[in-house]
Amino acid sequence: AQVRQGWLYFNAKLFFISTDKKSWPESRQECKKKGGDLVIIKTKEEQDFLVQQLGNSKAWIGLNDKGTEGIWKWVDGTVLTTEYWTPGEPNNAGNEDCAEIWGFQGKEGWNDMPCGNKGKWICDKPAS
Ligand code: 2F8
Ligand code: CA
């Protein structure tokens, strides 16, 4: 992908994958500081692109069910339509209200995790 100041250009959006690790709320703040937000994934193309970029790692995405258990919402307030959970997820294994994306081979997809856990994160913003 084309790189612009640390952001990756793909399908009219810019994506930033951190190397630092932070909680989900802290990760979201970092994205906002850079003029974006945690990533919203609505197409298979974007999902596959991010899995490819992650390689054998994982990162927070802009999806949570903090408001109502089991009702997953994107950071822009929209509800889930197309879902890319990894098989067996979300399992709320110990109060898991925030979502991450796995690039792990054979387990590609989303997983719910405790929001306070520290992980890498992915931001997006419009390319225009
Ligand atoms: O096996 C999937 C399962 O793996 C971990 O729990 C053992 C994850 N939790 C943490 O890493 C804290 C779960 O979210 C995940 O569902
Ligand atoms: Ca889980």
PDB file of C-alpha atoms and ligand atoms in Angstrom:
ATOM      1  CA  ALA A   1       0.000   0.000   0.000  1.00  0.00           C
ATOM      2  CA  GLN A   2       0.985   3.604  -0.545  1.00  0.00           C
ATOM      3  CA  VAL A   3       2.351   5.217   2.658  1.00  0.00           C
ATOM      4  CA  ARG A   4       1.618   8.822   3.718  1.00  0.00           C
ATOM      5  CA  GLN A   5       3.355   9.925   6.926  1.00  0.00           C
ATOM      6  CA  GLY A   6       2.900   6.581   8.644  1.00  0.00           C
ATOM      7  CA  TRP A   7      -0.646   6.125   7.308  1.00  0.00           C
ATOM      8  CA  LEU A   8      -1.455   3.431   4.753  1.00  0.00           C
ATOM      9  CA  TYR A   9      -3.736   4.383   1.883  1.00  0.00           C
ATOM     10  CA  PHE A  10      -6.382   1.830   0.874  1.00  0.00           C
ATOM     11  CA  ASN A  11      -9.828   2.240  -0.757  1.00  0.00           C
ATOM     12  CA  ALA A  12     -10.094   5.994  -0.114  1.00  0.00           C
ATOM     13  CA  LYS A  13      -9.217   5.662   3.574  1.00  0.00           C
ATOM     14  CA  LEU A  14      -6.008   6.088   5.549  1.00  0.00           C
ATOM     15  CA  PHE A  15      -5.056   3.495   8.162  1.00  0.00           C
ATOM     16  CA  PHE A  16      -2.524   3.719  10.989  1.00  0.00           C
ATOM     17  CA  ILE A  17      -1.320   0.584  12.793  1.00  0.00           C
ATOM     18  CA  SER A  18       0.476   1.412  16.048  1.00  0.00           C
ATOM     19  CA  THR A  19       3.557  -0.266  17.399  1.00  0.00           C
ATOM     20  CA  ASP A  20       2.832   0.960  20.967  1.00  0.00           C
ATOM     21  CA  LYS A  21       0.315  -0.885  23.143  1.00  0.00           C
ATOM     22  CA  LYS A  22      -2.457   0.809  25.143  1.00  0.00           C
ATOM     23  CA  SER A  23      -5.925   0.106  26.568  1.00  0.00           C
ATOM     24  CA  TRP A  24      -8.905   0.503  24.224  1.00  0.00           C
ATOM     25  CA  PRO A  25      -9.936   3.946  25.608  1.00  0.00           C
ATOM     26  CA  GLU A  26      -6.334   5.220  25.484  1.00  0.00           C
ATOM     27  CA  SER A  27      -5.939   3.853  21.962  1.00  0.00           C
ATOM     28  CA  ARG A  28      -9.049   5.722  20.884  1.00  0.00           C
ATOM     29  CA  GLN A  29      -7.619   8.967  22.309  1.00  0.00           C
ATOM     30  CA  GLU A  30      -4.408   8.423  20.334  1.00  0.00           C
ATOM     31  CA  CYS A  31      -6.419   8.074  17.120  1.00  0.00           C
ATOM     32  CA  LYS A  32      -8.384  11.239  17.864  1.00  0.00           C
ATOM     33  CA  LYS A  33      -5.154  13.184  18.489  1.00  0.00           C
ATOM     34  CA  LYS A  34      -4.142  12.277  14.943  1.00  0.00           C
ATOM     35  CA  GLY A  35      -7.443  13.414  13.435  1.00  0.00           C
ATOM     36  CA  GLY A  36      -8.961   9.950  13.137  1.00  0.00           C
ATOM     37  CA  ASP A  37     -10.704   7.361  15.284  1.00  0.00           C
ATOM     38  CA  LEU A  38     -10.334   3.639  15.943  1.00  0.00           C
ATOM     39  CA  VAL A  39     -10.943   1.814  12.684  1.00  0.00           C
ATOM     40  CA  ILE A  40     -14.427   0.980  11.413  1.00  0.00           C
ATOM     41  CA  ILE A  41     -14.418  -2.086   9.148  1.00  0.00           C
ATOM     42  CA  LYS A  42     -17.406  -2.470   6.853  1.00  0.00           C
ATOM     43  CA  THR A  43     -16.105  -4.359   3.839  1.00  0.00           C
ATOM     44  CA  LYS A  44     -14.374  -7.678   3.239  1.00  0.00           C
ATOM     45  CA  GLU A  45     -11.726  -5.770   1.272  1.00  0.00           C
ATOM     46  CA  GLU A  46     -10.825  -3.649   4.306  1.00  0.00           C
ATOM     47  CA  GLN A  47     -10.970  -6.674   6.605  1.00  0.00           C
ATOM     48  CA  ASP A  48      -8.595  -8.662   4.374  1.00  0.00           C
ATOM     49  CA  PHE A  49      -6.282  -5.669   3.897  1.00  0.00           C
ATOM     50  CA  LEU A  50      -5.903  -5.149   7.661  1.00  0.00           C
ATOM     51  CA  VAL A  51      -5.387  -8.865   8.352  1.00  0.00           C
ATOM     52  CA  GLN A  52      -2.625  -8.840   5.742  1.00  0.00           C
ATOM     53  CA  GLN A  53      -1.008  -5.716   7.233  1.00  0.00           C
ATOM     54  CA  LEU A  54      -1.139  -7.135  10.781  1.00  0.00           C
ATOM     55  CA  GLY A  55       0.584 -10.387   9.971  1.00  0.00           C
ATOM     56  CA  ASN A  56       1.008 -12.528  13.082  1.00  0.00           C
ATOM     57  CA  SER A  57      -0.380  -9.910  15.478  1.00  0.00           C
ATOM     58  CA  LYS A  58      -3.577  -8.231  16.678  1.00  0.00           C
ATOM     59  CA  ALA A  59      -4.887  -4.728  17.365  1.00  0.00           C
ATOM     60  CA  TRP A  60      -7.876  -2.832  18.800  1.00  0.00           C
ATOM     61  CA  ILE A  61     -10.649  -1.768  16.421  1.00  0.00           C
ATOM     62  CA  GLY A  62     -13.457   0.775  16.891  1.00  0.00           C
ATOM     63  CA  LEU A  63     -16.115  -1.668  18.069  1.00  0.00           C
ATOM     64  CA  ASN A  64     -17.559  -2.232  21.571  1.00  0.00           C
ATOM     65  CA  ASP A  65     -20.596  -3.458  23.492  1.00  0.00           C
ATOM     66  CA  LYS A  66     -20.053  -1.265  26.572  1.00  0.00           C
ATOM     67  CA  GLY A  67     -23.571   0.197  26.293  1.00  0.00           C
ATOM     68  CA  THR A  68     -25.551  -3.053  26.233  1.00  0.00           C
ATOM     69  CA  GLU A  69     -23.956  -6.479  26.509  1.00  0.00           C
ATOM     70  CA  GLY A  70     -24.165  -8.231  23.153  1.00  0.00           C
ATOM     71  CA  ILE A  71     -25.104  -5.104  21.162  1.00  0.00           C
ATOM     72  CA  TRP A  72     -21.938  -4.209  19.289  1.00  0.00           C
ATOM     73  CA  LYS A  73     -21.563  -0.642  18.061  1.00  0.00           C
ATOM     74  CA  TRP A  74     -18.922   1.133  16.023  1.00  0.00           C
ATOM     75  CA  VAL A  75     -17.332   4.324  17.375  1.00  0.00           C
ATOM     76  CA  ASP A  76     -19.489   6.383  14.980  1.00  0.00           C
ATOM     77  CA  GLY A  77     -22.602   4.960  16.705  1.00  0.00           C
ATOM     78  CA  THR A  78     -23.619   2.581  13.912  1.00  0.00           C
ATOM     79  CA  VAL A  79     -24.622  -0.985  14.760  1.00  0.00           C
ATOM     80  CA  LEU A  80     -22.879  -4.024  13.308  1.00  0.00           C
ATOM     81  CA  THR A  81     -24.069  -5.148   9.925  1.00  0.00           C
ATOM     82  CA  THR A  82     -21.343  -7.214   8.334  1.00  0.00           C
ATOM     83  CA  GLU A  83     -19.345  -9.123  10.954  1.00  0.00           C
ATOM     84  CA  TYR A  84     -15.938 -10.775  10.794  1.00  0.00           C
ATOM     85  CA  TRP A  85     -15.687 -12.483  14.199  1.00  0.00           C
ATOM     86  CA  THR A  86     -13.152 -15.284  14.410  1.00  0.00           C
ATOM     87  CA  PRO A  87     -14.924 -18.635  15.061  1.00  0.00           C
ATOM     88  CA  GLY A  88     -16.154 -18.926  18.671  1.00  0.00           C
ATOM     89  CA  GLU A  89     -16.136 -15.144  19.240  1.00  0.00           C
ATOM     90  CA  PRO A  90     -17.448 -12.955  20.747  1.00  0.00           C
ATOM     91  CA  ASN A  91     -17.478 -15.104  23.907  1.00  0.00           C
ATOM     92  CA  ASN A  92     -17.365 -12.386  26.622  1.00  0.00           C
ATOM     93  CA  ALA A  93     -14.784 -14.505  28.442  1.00  0.00           C
ATOM     94  CA  GLY A  94     -14.427 -12.341  31.548  1.00  0.00           C
ATOM     95  CA  ASN A  95     -16.277  -9.098  30.739  1.00  0.00           C
ATOM     96  CA  GLU A  96     -14.984  -8.451  27.240  1.00  0.00           C
ATOM     97  CA  ASP A  97     -16.608  -5.304  25.850  1.00  0.00           C
ATOM     98  CA  CYS A  98     -14.021  -4.162  23.306  1.00  0.00           C
ATOM     99  CA  ALA A  99     -13.051  -5.734  19.996  1.00  0.00           C
ATOM    100  CA  GLU A 100      -9.685  -6.448  18.445  1.00  0.00           C
ATOM    101  CA  ILE A 101      -8.740  -7.858  15.058  1.00  0.00           C
ATOM    102  CA  TRP A 102      -6.486 -10.893  14.774  1.00  0.00           C
ATOM    103  CA  GLY A 103      -4.088 -11.385  11.893  1.00  0.00           C
ATOM    104  CA  PHE A 104      -3.115 -14.818  13.213  1.00  0.00           C
ATOM    105  CA  GLN A 105      -3.005 -17.354  10.407  1.00  0.00           C
ATOM    106  CA  GLY A 106      -6.037 -19.662  10.498  1.00  0.00           C
ATOM    107  CA  LYS A 107      -7.715 -17.481  13.181  1.00  0.00           C
ATOM    108  CA  GLU A 108      -8.166 -14.276  11.166  1.00  0.00           C
ATOM    109  CA  GLY A 109     -11.078 -12.214  12.474  1.00  0.00           C
ATOM    110  CA  TRP A 110     -12.328 -10.265  15.460  1.00  0.00           C
ATOM    111  CA  ASN A 111     -12.204 -11.173  19.146  1.00  0.00           C
ATOM    112  CA  ASP A 112     -13.784  -9.461  22.146  1.00  0.00           C
ATOM    113  CA  MET A 113     -11.338  -8.548  24.919  1.00  0.00           C
ATOM    114  CA  PRO A 114     -11.355  -6.703  28.271  1.00  0.00           C
ATOM    115  CA  CYS A 115     -11.141  -2.988  27.348  1.00  0.00           C
ATOM    116  CA  GLY A 116      -8.339  -2.373  29.852  1.00  0.00           C
ATOM    117  CA  ASN A 117      -5.934  -4.831  28.262  1.00  0.00           C
ATOM    118  CA  LYS A 118      -3.056  -3.219  26.417  1.00  0.00           C
ATOM    119  CA  GLY A 119      -2.713  -3.835  22.713  1.00  0.00           C
ATOM    120  CA  LYS A 120      -1.715  -2.261  19.451  1.00  0.00           C
ATOM    121  CA  TRP A 121      -4.498  -0.319  17.737  1.00  0.00           C
ATOM    122  CA  ILE A 122      -5.638   0.683  14.247  1.00  0.00           C
ATOM    123  CA  CYS A 123      -6.925   4.178  13.393  1.00  0.00           C
ATOM    124  CA  ASP A 124      -8.627   5.317  10.225  1.00  0.00           C
ATOM    125  CA  LYS A 125      -9.555   8.635   8.665  1.00  0.00           C
ATOM    126  CA  PRO A 126     -10.856   9.702   5.266  1.00  0.00           C
ATOM    127  CA  ALA A 127      -8.140  10.059   2.627  1.00  0.00           C
ATOM    128  CA  SER A 128      -9.553  13.265   1.164  1.00  0.00           C
TER     129      SER A 128
HETATM  130  O1  2F8 B   1      -9.436 -18.695  23.089  1.00  0.00           O
HETATM  131  C1  2F8 B   1      -9.959 -17.458  22.809  1.00  0.00           C
HETATM  132  C2  2F8 B   1      -9.854 -16.558  24.016  1.00  0.00           C
HETATM  133  O2  2F8 B   1      -8.474 -16.360  24.326  1.00  0.00           O
HETATM  134  C3  2F8 B   1      -8.242 -15.528  25.465  1.00  0.00           C
HETATM  135  O3  2F8 B   1      -8.804 -16.082  26.615  1.00  0.00           O
HETATM  136  C4  2F8 B   1      -8.134 -17.216  27.072  1.00  0.00           C
HETATM  137  C5  2F8 B   1      -8.835 -14.155  25.217  1.00  0.00           C
HETATM  138  N1  2F8 B   1      -8.682 -13.327  26.390  1.00  0.00           N
HETATM  139  C6  2F8 B   1      -7.529 -12.731  26.704  1.00  0.00           C
HETATM  140  O4  2F8 B   1      -6.529 -12.846  26.038  1.00  0.00           O
HETATM  141  C7  2F8 B   1      -7.555 -11.848  27.920  1.00  0.00           C
HETATM  142  C8  2F8 B   1     -10.309 -14.275  24.883  1.00  0.00           C
HETATM  143  O5  2F8 B   1     -10.834 -13.034  24.530  1.00  0.00           O
HETATM  144  C9  2F8 B   1     -10.515 -15.225  23.725  1.00  0.00           C
HETATM  145  O6  2F8 B   1     -11.883 -15.369  23.482  1.00  0.00           O
HETATM  146 CA    CA B   2     -13.148 -13.187  23.481  1.00  0.00          CA
END
